[in-house]
Amino acid sequence: MDKGLRDNKKTTLDDVTKLLEEMPEYKNTLAKPKIRVGAKDDFAGKVFVNMSGGTDGGEKVARAYFEAGVGTLVCMHMPENVLKAVRKQNIGNIIVAGHMASDSVGINELITAIEDRGIEVIRMSGVIAPN
């Protein structure tokens, strides 16, 4: 994300979602990244990828990111009550990238390292292959 957004000083939410969709895991999933707070032409500001295990932290955590200068949170999922609170407060943007594709980005790094050692790995149970 940093490399893809570095040279674009006027990054929009649409730019962020398009960059995500260039990654094989997001390209190969039916659940594409979706702008949940904000509009595609809105300025993204500082983009922070928050892929936390099991929880999103809730409204207070989202607000803390925005108050610290983050313009857009990219996360696996976000409960409707948090999305509603962020919309109401008009404090930032949220892009939900999707759980399985996001998990797959990380797990594929591990799988590739294992395969590089000559071990065959069969991806299943929702892991989205990078090719």
Short mmCIF file of N, CA, C and O in Angstrom, two decimals:
data_model
loop_
_atom_site.label_atom_id
_atom_site.label_comp_id
_atom_site.label_asym_id
_atom_site.label_seq_id
_atom_site.Cartn_x
_atom_site.Cartn_y
_atom_site.Cartn_z
N MET A 1 0.84 -1.18 0.00
CA MET A 1 0.00 0.00 0.00
C MET A 1 0.88 1.25 0.00
O MET A 1 0.62 2.17 -0.76
N ASP A 2 1.89 1.27 0.87
CA ASP A 2 2.74 2.46 0.94
C ASP A 2 3.39 2.75 -0.41
O ASP A 2 3.39 3.89 -0.88
N LYS A 3 3.92 1.72 -1.03
CA LYS A 3 4.59 1.89 -2.33
C LYS A 3 3.61 2.38 -3.39
O LYS A 3 3.92 3.27 -4.17
N GLY A 4 2.42 1.84 -3.42
CA GLY A 4 1.43 2.20 -4.43
C GLY A 4 0.83 3.58 -4.23
O GLY A 4 0.35 4.19 -5.19
N LEU A 5 0.84 4.08 -3.00
CA LEU A 5 0.22 5.38 -2.72
C LEU A 5 1.24 6.50 -2.54
O LEU A 5 0.87 7.67 -2.54
N ARG A 6 2.49 6.16 -2.42
CA ARG A 6 3.54 7.11 -2.07
C ARG A 6 3.58 8.36 -2.95
O ARG A 6 3.72 9.47 -2.47
N ASP A 7 3.47 8.19 -4.25
CA ASP A 7 3.63 9.31 -5.17
C ASP A 7 2.34 10.06 -5.49
O ASP A 7 2.37 11.03 -6.23
N ASN A 8 1.23 9.60 -4.94
CA ASN A 8 -0.06 10.23 -5.23
C ASN A 8 -0.46 11.10 -4.03
O ASN A 8 -0.96 10.60 -3.04
N LYS A 9 -0.25 12.39 -4.13
CA LYS A 9 -0.55 13.30 -3.02
C LYS A 9 -2.04 13.61 -2.89
O LYS A 9 -2.48 14.20 -1.92
N LYS A 10 -2.82 13.24 -3.89
CA LYS A 10 -4.27 13.49 -3.87
C LYS A 10 -5.05 12.18 -3.96
O LYS A 10 -6.05 12.08 -4.65
N THR A 11 -4.58 11.18 -3.25
CA THR A 11 -5.18 9.85 -3.28
C THR A 11 -6.64 9.90 -2.86
O THR A 11 -6.99 10.48 -1.84
N THR A 12 -7.49 9.26 -3.66
CA THR A 12 -8.91 9.15 -3.33
C THR A 12 -9.21 7.76 -2.78
O THR A 12 -8.38 6.84 -2.90
N LEU A 13 -10.39 7.60 -2.23
CA LEU A 13 -10.79 6.28 -1.76
C LEU A 13 -10.85 5.28 -2.91
O LEU A 13 -10.52 4.11 -2.75
N ASP A 14 -11.24 5.74 -4.08
CA ASP A 14 -11.26 4.88 -5.26
C ASP A 14 -9.85 4.40 -5.60
O ASP A 14 -9.66 3.23 -5.95
N ASP A 15 -8.86 5.27 -5.47
CA ASP A 15 -7.47 4.87 -5.71
C ASP A 15 -7.05 3.76 -4.76
O ASP A 15 -6.37 2.80 -5.15
N VAL A 16 -7.45 3.87 -3.51
CA VAL A 16 -7.09 2.86 -2.50
C VAL A 16 -7.74 1.53 -2.83
O VAL A 16 -7.08 0.49 -2.81
N THR A 17 -9.03 1.54 -3.15
CA THR A 17 -9.71 0.27 -3.47
C THR A 17 -9.13 -0.35 -4.73
O THR A 17 -8.94 -1.57 -4.80
N LYS A 18 -8.80 0.46 -5.72
CA LYS A 18 -8.20 -0.08 -6.96
C LYS A 18 -6.83 -0.69 -6.69
O LYS A 18 -6.49 -1.73 -7.26
N LEU A 19 -6.06 -0.06 -5.81
CA LEU A 19 -4.76 -0.62 -5.46
C LEU A 19 -4.92 -1.96 -4.75
O LEU A 19 -4.20 -2.92 -5.06
N LEU A 20 -5.87 -2.05 -3.83
CA LEU A 20 -6.13 -3.33 -3.17
C LEU A 20 -6.51 -4.39 -4.21
O LEU A 20 -6.03 -5.52 -4.15
N GLU A 21 -7.37 -4.02 -5.16
CA GLU A 21 -7.85 -4.99 -6.15
C GLU A 21 -6.76 -5.43 -7.12
O GLU A 21 -6.95 -6.40 -7.85
N GLU A 22 -5.60 -4.77 -7.13
CA GLU A 22 -4.47 -5.24 -7.93
C GLU A 22 -3.77 -6.40 -7.26
O GLU A 22 -3.07 -7.17 -7.92
N MET A 23 -3.95 -6.54 -5.95
CA MET A 23 -3.32 -7.65 -5.23
C MET A 23 -4.06 -8.93 -5.58
O MET A 23 -5.30 -8.95 -5.62
N PRO A 24 -3.35 -10.02 -5.85
CA PRO A 24 -4.00 -11.25 -6.30
C PRO A 24 -5.12 -11.76 -5.40
O PRO A 24 -6.15 -12.21 -5.88
N GLU A 25 -4.94 -11.66 -4.09
CA GLU A 25 -5.95 -12.18 -3.17
C GLU A 25 -7.27 -11.42 -3.31
O GLU A 25 -8.34 -12.02 -3.24
N TYR A 26 -7.20 -10.12 -3.51
CA TYR A 26 -8.42 -9.32 -3.69
C TYR A 26 -8.95 -9.44 -5.11
O TYR A 26 -10.15 -9.37 -5.33
N LYS A 27 -8.06 -9.64 -6.05
CA LYS A 27 -8.47 -9.84 -7.44
C LYS A 27 -9.23 -11.16 -7.59
O LYS A 27 -10.16 -11.26 -8.38
N ASN A 28 -8.84 -12.17 -6.80
CA ASN A 28 -9.40 -13.51 -6.94
C ASN A 28 -10.54 -13.81 -5.97
O ASN A 28 -10.90 -14.97 -5.78
N THR A 29 -11.11 -12.80 -5.34
CA THR A 29 -12.22 -13.04 -4.42
C THR A 29 -13.51 -12.42 -4.95
O THR A 29 -13.46 -11.46 -5.74
N LEU A 30 -14.62 -12.96 -4.52
CA LEU A 30 -15.91 -12.38 -4.89
C LEU A 30 -16.23 -11.17 -4.01
O LEU A 30 -16.95 -10.27 -4.42
N ALA A 31 -15.70 -11.16 -2.79
CA ALA A 31 -15.98 -10.08 -1.84
C ALA A 31 -14.92 -8.98 -2.01
O ALA A 31 -13.92 -8.96 -1.31
N LYS A 32 -15.13 -8.11 -2.96
CA LYS A 32 -14.17 -7.04 -3.27
C LYS A 32 -14.15 -6.00 -2.16
O LYS A 32 -15.14 -5.79 -1.45
N PRO A 33 -13.01 -5.30 -2.00
CA PRO A 33 -12.95 -4.20 -1.04
C PRO A 33 -14.05 -3.19 -1.33
O PRO A 33 -14.37 -2.91 -2.48
N LYS A 34 -14.62 -2.65 -0.25
CA LYS A 34 -15.77 -1.75 -0.40
C LYS A 34 -15.62 -0.54 0.50
O LYS A 34 -15.27 -0.66 1.67
N ILE A 35 -15.90 0.61 -0.07
CA ILE A 35 -15.91 1.85 0.71
C ILE A 35 -17.19 1.82 1.54
O ILE A 35 -18.29 1.79 1.01
N ARG A 36 -17.03 1.83 2.87
CA ARG A 36 -18.19 1.77 3.76
C ARG A 36 -18.50 3.12 4.40
O ARG A 36 -19.61 3.38 4.78
N VAL A 37 -17.47 3.97 4.55
CA VAL A 37 -17.67 5.34 5.01
C VAL A 37 -16.86 6.23 4.08
O VAL A 37 -15.65 6.05 3.95
N GLY A 38 -17.54 7.17 3.44
CA GLY A 38 -16.91 8.04 2.47
C GLY A 38 -17.42 7.71 1.07
O GLY A 38 -18.26 6.82 0.90
N ALA A 39 -16.91 8.44 0.09
CA ALA A 39 -17.31 8.24 -1.30
C ALA A 39 -16.05 8.08 -2.15
O ALA A 39 -14.97 8.52 -1.76
N LYS A 40 -16.20 7.45 -3.30
CA LYS A 40 -15.03 7.09 -4.11
C LYS A 40 -14.13 8.27 -4.47
O LYS A 40 -12.93 8.12 -4.58
N ASP A 41 -14.68 9.47 -4.62
CA ASP A 41 -13.87 10.63 -4.98
C ASP A 41 -13.35 11.41 -3.77
O ASP A 41 -12.66 12.42 -3.93
N ASP A 42 -13.66 10.95 -2.56
CA ASP A 42 -13.18 11.63 -1.35
C ASP A 42 -11.67 11.45 -1.19
O ASP A 42 -11.11 10.39 -1.52
N PHE A 43 -11.02 12.48 -0.66
CA PHE A 43 -9.59 12.45 -0.36
C PHE A 43 -9.34 11.42 0.74
O PHE A 43 -10.01 11.42 1.77
N ALA A 44 -8.38 10.53 0.52
CA ALA A 44 -8.11 9.46 1.48
C ALA A 44 -7.28 9.94 2.66
O ALA A 44 -7.43 9.43 3.77
N GLY A 45 -6.43 10.94 2.45
CA GLY A 45 -5.54 11.35 3.53
C GLY A 45 -4.56 10.24 3.85
O GLY A 45 -4.22 9.42 3.00
N LYS A 46 -4.11 10.21 5.08
CA LYS A 46 -3.18 9.18 5.53
C LYS A 46 -3.96 7.86 5.63
O LYS A 46 -4.97 7.78 6.33
N VAL A 47 -3.49 6.83 4.93
CA VAL A 47 -4.17 5.53 4.91
C VAL A 47 -3.47 4.60 5.90
O VAL A 47 -2.25 4.46 5.87
N PHE A 48 -4.27 3.98 6.77
CA PHE A 48 -3.73 3.04 7.75
C PHE A 48 -4.43 1.71 7.58
O PHE A 48 -5.66 1.65 7.60
N VAL A 49 -3.65 0.65 7.42
CA VAL A 49 -4.20 -0.70 7.29
C VAL A 49 -4.23 -1.32 8.68
O VAL A 49 -3.19 -1.50 9.32
N ASN A 50 -5.44 -1.62 9.15
CA ASN A 50 -5.64 -2.16 10.49
C ASN A 50 -6.25 -3.55 10.37
O ASN A 50 -7.45 -3.69 10.25
N MET A 51 -5.41 -4.55 10.36
CA MET A 51 -5.87 -5.93 10.26
C MET A 51 -5.67 -6.61 11.60
O MET A 51 -4.68 -7.27 11.85
N SER A 52 -6.60 -6.37 12.52
CA SER A 52 -6.49 -6.93 13.85
C SER A 52 -7.24 -8.24 13.95
O SER A 52 -8.27 -8.42 13.32
N GLY A 53 -6.71 -9.15 14.73
CA GLY A 53 -7.30 -10.47 14.85
C GLY A 53 -8.50 -10.49 15.78
O GLY A 53 -8.38 -10.14 16.95
N GLY A 54 -9.65 -10.85 15.25
CA GLY A 54 -10.83 -11.10 16.08
C GLY A 54 -11.66 -9.89 16.45
O GLY A 54 -12.79 -10.04 16.86
N THR A 55 -11.10 -8.69 16.34
CA THR A 55 -11.86 -7.51 16.74
C THR A 55 -11.38 -6.29 15.99
O THR A 55 -10.27 -6.26 15.48
N ASP A 56 -12.23 -5.29 15.92
CA ASP A 56 -11.85 -4.04 15.27
C ASP A 56 -11.56 -2.96 16.30
O ASP A 56 -11.08 -1.89 15.96
N GLY A 57 -11.85 -3.19 17.56
CA GLY A 57 -11.59 -2.22 18.60
C GLY A 57 -12.75 -1.31 18.94
O GLY A 57 -12.74 -0.62 19.95
N GLY A 58 -13.75 -1.24 18.06
CA GLY A 58 -14.92 -0.44 18.35
C GLY A 58 -14.77 1.02 17.98
O GLY A 58 -13.76 1.47 17.44
N GLU A 59 -15.80 1.77 18.32
CA GLU A 59 -15.91 3.18 17.96
C GLU A 59 -14.77 4.02 18.54
O GLU A 59 -14.20 4.88 17.86
N LYS A 60 -14.40 3.77 19.80
CA LYS A 60 -13.36 4.57 20.44
C LYS A 60 -12.00 4.38 19.77
O LYS A 60 -11.23 5.33 19.64
N VAL A 61 -11.71 3.17 19.36
CA VAL A 61 -10.43 2.89 18.69
C VAL A 61 -10.42 3.56 17.32
O VAL A 61 -9.43 4.19 16.94
N ALA A 62 -11.52 3.45 16.58
CA ALA A 62 -11.60 4.10 15.27
C ALA A 62 -11.41 5.61 15.43
O ALA A 62 -10.62 6.23 14.69
N ARG A 63 -12.09 6.19 16.39
CA ARG A 63 -11.96 7.64 16.63
C ARG A 63 -10.52 8.01 16.96
O ARG A 63 -10.01 9.02 16.52
N ALA A 64 -9.84 7.19 17.76
CA ALA A 64 -8.45 7.46 18.13
C ALA A 64 -7.55 7.51 16.89
O ALA A 64 -6.67 8.37 16.80
N TYR A 65 -7.76 6.59 15.96
CA TYR A 65 -6.98 6.63 14.70
C TYR A 65 -7.21 7.95 13.98
O TYR A 65 -6.26 8.60 13.54
N PHE A 66 -8.45 8.34 13.84
CA PHE A 66 -8.76 9.57 13.10
C PHE A 66 -8.23 10.80 13.81
O PHE A 66 -7.69 11.71 13.18
N GLU A 67 -8.34 10.82 15.13
CA GLU A 67 -7.83 11.96 15.90
C GLU A 67 -6.30 12.03 15.84
O GLU A 67 -5.72 13.10 16.02
N ALA A 68 -5.65 10.90 15.57
CA ALA A 68 -4.19 10.86 15.45
C ALA A 68 -3.71 11.23 14.03
O ALA A 68 -2.52 11.21 13.76
N GLY A 69 -4.64 11.54 13.14
CA GLY A 69 -4.26 12.00 11.81
C GLY A 69 -4.51 11.03 10.67
O GLY A 69 -4.21 11.34 9.52
N VAL A 70 -5.06 9.87 10.97
CA VAL A 70 -5.41 8.92 9.91
C VAL A 70 -6.65 9.44 9.20
O VAL A 70 -7.61 9.86 9.84
N GLY A 71 -6.64 9.39 7.87
CA GLY A 71 -7.80 9.82 7.09
C GLY A 71 -8.68 8.66 6.68
O GLY A 71 -9.89 8.78 6.57
N THR A 72 -8.03 7.50 6.44
CA THR A 72 -8.76 6.32 5.97
C THR A 72 -8.24 5.08 6.68
O THR A 72 -7.03 4.82 6.68
N LEU A 73 -9.16 4.31 7.24
CA LEU A 73 -8.84 3.00 7.80
C LEU A 73 -9.20 1.93 6.79
O LEU A 73 -10.31 1.94 6.25
N VAL A 74 -8.28 1.03 6.53
CA VAL A 74 -8.56 -0.16 5.72
C VAL A 74 -8.55 -1.32 6.70
O VAL A 74 -7.57 -1.54 7.41
N CYS A 75 -9.67 -2.05 6.78
CA CYS A 75 -9.78 -3.13 7.75
C CYS A 75 -10.46 -4.34 7.13
O CYS A 75 -11.02 -4.26 6.04
N MET A 76 -10.41 -5.47 7.83
CA MET A 76 -11.04 -6.69 7.34
C MET A 76 -12.56 -6.59 7.39
O MET A 76 -13.25 -7.01 6.48
N HIS A 77 -13.05 -6.06 8.50
CA HIS A 77 -14.49 -5.94 8.72
C HIS A 77 -14.72 -4.85 9.74
O HIS A 77 -13.79 -4.46 10.46
N MET A 78 -15.92 -4.35 9.83
CA MET A 78 -16.25 -3.30 10.78
C MET A 78 -17.75 -3.41 11.07
O MET A 78 -18.55 -3.38 10.14
N PRO A 79 -18.13 -3.55 12.33
CA PRO A 79 -19.55 -3.66 12.67
C PRO A 79 -20.34 -2.42 12.25
O PRO A 79 -19.81 -1.30 12.24
N GLU A 80 -21.59 -2.62 11.94
CA GLU A 80 -22.45 -1.55 11.46
C GLU A 80 -22.55 -0.40 12.47
O GLU A 80 -22.58 0.77 12.08
N ASN A 81 -22.57 -0.72 13.76
CA ASN A 81 -22.68 0.36 14.76
C ASN A 81 -21.45 1.29 14.74
O ASN A 81 -21.57 2.49 14.94
N VAL A 82 -20.28 0.74 14.46
CA VAL A 82 -19.08 1.56 14.38
C VAL A 82 -19.10 2.40 13.09
O VAL A 82 -18.79 3.59 13.11
N LEU A 83 -19.50 1.77 11.99
CA LEU A 83 -19.62 2.52 10.73
C LEU A 83 -20.59 3.69 10.89
O LEU A 83 -20.31 4.81 10.45
N LYS A 84 -21.71 3.42 11.54
CA LYS A 84 -22.73 4.45 11.76
C LYS A 84 -22.16 5.60 12.61
O LYS A 84 -22.38 6.77 12.30
N ALA A 85 -21.42 5.27 13.65
CA ALA A 85 -20.84 6.30 14.52
C ALA A 85 -19.82 7.14 13.77
O ALA A 85 -19.79 8.37 13.91
N VAL A 86 -18.99 6.50 12.97
CA VAL A 86 -17.97 7.24 12.20
C VAL A 86 -18.65 8.15 11.18
O VAL A 86 -18.25 9.30 11.00
N ARG A 87 -19.70 7.63 10.51
CA ARG A 87 -20.45 8.48 9.57
C ARG A 87 -21.04 9.69 10.28
O ARG A 87 -20.94 10.81 9.79
N LYS A 88 -21.65 9.46 11.43
CA LYS A 88 -22.32 10.53 12.18
C LYS A 88 -21.31 11.59 12.62
O LYS A 88 -21.59 12.79 12.56
N GLN A 89 -20.15 11.15 13.04
CA GLN A 89 -19.12 12.08 13.52
C GLN A 89 -18.38 12.76 12.36
O GLN A 89 -17.70 13.76 12.58
N ASN A 90 -18.48 12.17 11.16
CA ASN A 90 -17.84 12.73 9.97
C ASN A 90 -16.34 12.98 10.22
O ASN A 90 -15.83 14.07 9.96
N ILE A 91 -15.66 11.95 10.72
CA ILE A 91 -14.26 12.12 11.12
C ILE A 91 -13.26 11.35 10.28
O ILE A 91 -12.06 11.52 10.46
N GLY A 92 -13.71 10.49 9.39
CA GLY A 92 -12.78 9.72 8.58
C GLY A 92 -13.49 8.77 7.65
O GLY A 92 -14.72 8.71 7.62
N ASN A 93 -12.70 8.04 6.90
CA ASN A 93 -13.20 7.09 5.90
C ASN A 93 -12.86 5.67 6.34
O ASN A 93 -11.85 5.45 7.00
N ILE A 94 -13.70 4.72 5.91
CA ILE A 94 -13.43 3.31 6.20
C ILE A 94 -13.63 2.50 4.92
O ILE A 94 -14.66 2.60 4.27
N ILE A 95 -12.61 1.69 4.61
CA ILE A 95 -12.70 0.72 3.52
C ILE A 95 -12.62 -0.66 4.16
O ILE A 95 -11.68 -0.95 4.90
N VAL A 96 -13.62 -1.48 3.90
CA VAL A 96 -13.61 -2.85 4.38
C VAL A 96 -13.07 -3.72 3.25
O VAL A 96 -13.67 -3.80 2.17
N ALA A 97 -11.92 -4.33 3.51
CA ALA A 97 -11.23 -5.09 2.47
C ALA A 97 -11.73 -6.53 2.37
O ALA A 97 -11.53 -7.18 1.35
N GLY A 98 -12.35 -7.03 3.40
CA GLY A 98 -12.85 -8.41 3.38
C GLY A 98 -11.96 -9.32 4.20
O GLY A 98 -10.73 -9.20 4.18
N HIS A 99 -12.59 -10.23 4.91
CA HIS A 99 -11.87 -11.08 5.85
C HIS A 99 -10.99 -12.13 5.17
O HIS A 99 -9.79 -12.20 5.42
N MET A 100 -11.56 -12.94 4.32
CA MET A 100 -10.80 -14.07 3.75
C MET A 100 -9.67 -13.60 2.84
O MET A 100 -8.55 -14.14 2.91
N ALA A 101 -9.92 -12.60 2.02
CA ALA A 101 -8.84 -12.09 1.15
C ALA A 101 -7.73 -11.48 1.99
O ALA A 101 -6.55 -11.69 1.72
N SER A 102 -8.09 -10.74 3.03
CA SER A 102 -7.09 -10.12 3.90
C SER A 102 -6.28 -11.16 4.65
O SER A 102 -5.05 -11.06 4.74
N ASP A 103 -6.95 -12.16 5.21
CA ASP A 103 -6.22 -13.26 5.85
C ASP A 103 -5.28 -13.93 4.86
O ASP A 103 -4.15 -14.29 5.19
N SER A 104 -5.74 -14.10 3.64
CA SER A 104 -4.96 -14.80 2.62
C SER A 104 -3.69 -14.05 2.25
O SER A 104 -2.67 -14.68 1.94
N VAL A 105 -3.73 -12.72 2.28
CA VAL A 105 -2.51 -11.94 1.98
C VAL A 105 -1.40 -12.37 2.94
O VAL A 105 -0.28 -12.65 2.51
N GLY A 106 -1.71 -12.44 4.21
CA GLY A 106 -0.69 -12.82 5.19
C GLY A 106 -0.32 -14.29 5.13
O GLY A 106 0.86 -14.64 5.16
N ILE A 107 -1.32 -15.15 5.05
CA ILE A 107 -1.02 -16.59 5.07
C ILE A 107 -0.27 -17.02 3.82
O ILE A 107 0.55 -17.92 3.86
N ASN A 108 -0.52 -16.36 2.69
CA ASN A 108 0.21 -16.71 1.47
C ASN A 108 1.69 -16.40 1.58
O ASN A 108 2.52 -17.09 0.97
N GLU A 109 2.05 -15.38 2.34
CA GLU A 109 3.48 -15.10 2.58
C GLU A 109 4.12 -16.28 3.30
O GLU A 109 5.21 -16.73 2.94
N LEU A 110 3.42 -16.79 4.31
CA LEU A 110 3.92 -17.95 5.05
C LEU A 110 3.98 -19.19 4.15
O LEU A 110 4.97 -19.92 4.14
N ILE A 111 2.91 -19.42 3.40
CA ILE A 111 2.87 -20.59 2.51
C ILE A 111 4.00 -20.54 1.48
O ILE A 111 4.66 -21.55 1.21
N THR A 112 4.25 -19.38 0.91
CA THR A 112 5.33 -19.23 -0.07
C THR A 112 6.68 -19.58 0.55
O THR A 112 7.50 -20.27 -0.07
N ALA A 113 6.91 -19.14 1.79
CA ALA A 113 8.16 -19.46 2.47
C ALA A 113 8.29 -20.97 2.68
O ALA A 113 9.39 -21.53 2.52
N ILE A 114 7.19 -21.62 3.00
CA ILE A 114 7.21 -23.08 3.18
C ILE A 114 7.47 -23.77 1.84
O ILE A 114 8.28 -24.70 1.74
N GLU A 115 6.77 -23.32 0.79
CA GLU A 115 6.95 -23.91 -0.55
C GLU A 115 8.38 -23.72 -1.04
O GLU A 115 8.93 -24.60 -1.71
N ASP A 116 8.98 -22.57 -0.72
CA ASP A 116 10.37 -22.30 -1.12
C ASP A 116 11.34 -23.29 -0.49
O ASP A 116 12.46 -23.46 -0.98
N ARG A 117 10.92 -23.98 0.54
CA ARG A 117 11.74 -25.00 1.19
C ARG A 117 11.45 -26.40 0.63
O ARG A 117 11.89 -27.40 1.18
N GLY A 118 10.64 -26.43 -0.44
CA GLY A 118 10.37 -27.69 -1.12
C GLY A 118 9.19 -28.48 -0.59
O GLY A 118 9.00 -29.64 -0.96
N ILE A 119 8.38 -27.88 0.26
CA ILE A 119 7.23 -28.57 0.83
C ILE A 119 5.98 -28.18 0.04
O ILE A 119 5.71 -27.00 -0.18
N GLU A 120 5.23 -29.18 -0.40
CA GLU A 120 3.99 -28.91 -1.12
C GLU A 120 2.91 -28.49 -0.14
O GLU A 120 2.71 -29.12 0.89
N VAL A 121 2.21 -27.42 -0.47
CA VAL A 121 1.12 -26.93 0.36
C VAL A 121 -0.13 -26.86 -0.50
O VAL A 121 -0.10 -26.33 -1.61
N ILE A 122 -1.22 -27.38 0.01
CA ILE A 122 -2.51 -27.31 -0.68
C ILE A 122 -3.36 -26.28 0.07
O ILE A 122 -3.67 -26.46 1.25
N ARG A 123 -3.70 -25.21 -0.64
CA ARG A 123 -4.53 -24.17 -0.02
C ARG A 123 -5.99 -24.64 -0.03
O ARG A 123 -6.49 -25.09 -1.04
N MET A 124 -6.65 -24.46 1.13
CA MET A 124 -8.07 -24.80 1.22
C MET A 124 -8.67 -24.05 2.38
O MET A 124 -8.02 -23.19 2.96
N SER A 125 -9.91 -24.32 2.66
CA SER A 125 -10.62 -23.71 3.78
C SER A 125 -10.65 -22.19 3.69
O SER A 125 -10.47 -21.49 4.67
N GLY A 126 -10.83 -21.69 2.48
CA GLY A 126 -11.02 -20.25 2.29
C GLY A 126 -9.78 -19.48 1.93
O GLY A 126 -9.86 -18.30 1.64
N VAL A 127 -8.59 -20.09 1.95
CA VAL A 127 -7.37 -19.38 1.57
C VAL A 127 -7.43 -19.11 0.06
O VAL A 127 -7.62 -20.02 -0.73
N ILE A 128 -7.26 -17.84 -0.30
CA ILE A 128 -7.36 -17.43 -1.71
C ILE A 128 -5.96 -17.46 -2.30
O ILE A 128 -5.06 -16.74 -1.85
N ALA A 129 -5.78 -18.29 -3.31
CA ALA A 129 -4.47 -18.45 -3.94
C ALA A 129 -4.07 -17.16 -4.66
O ALA A 129 -4.90 -16.47 -5.22
N PRO A 130 -2.76 -16.86 -4.65
CA PRO A 130 -2.29 -15.64 -5.28
C PRO A 130 -2.14 -15.73 -6.81
O PRO A 130 -1.67 -14.78 -7.42
N ASN A 131 -2.52 -16.82 -7.40
CA ASN A 131 -2.36 -16.92 -8.87
C ASN A 131 -3.63 -17.41 -9.51
O ASN A 131 -4.56 -17.79 -8.93
#
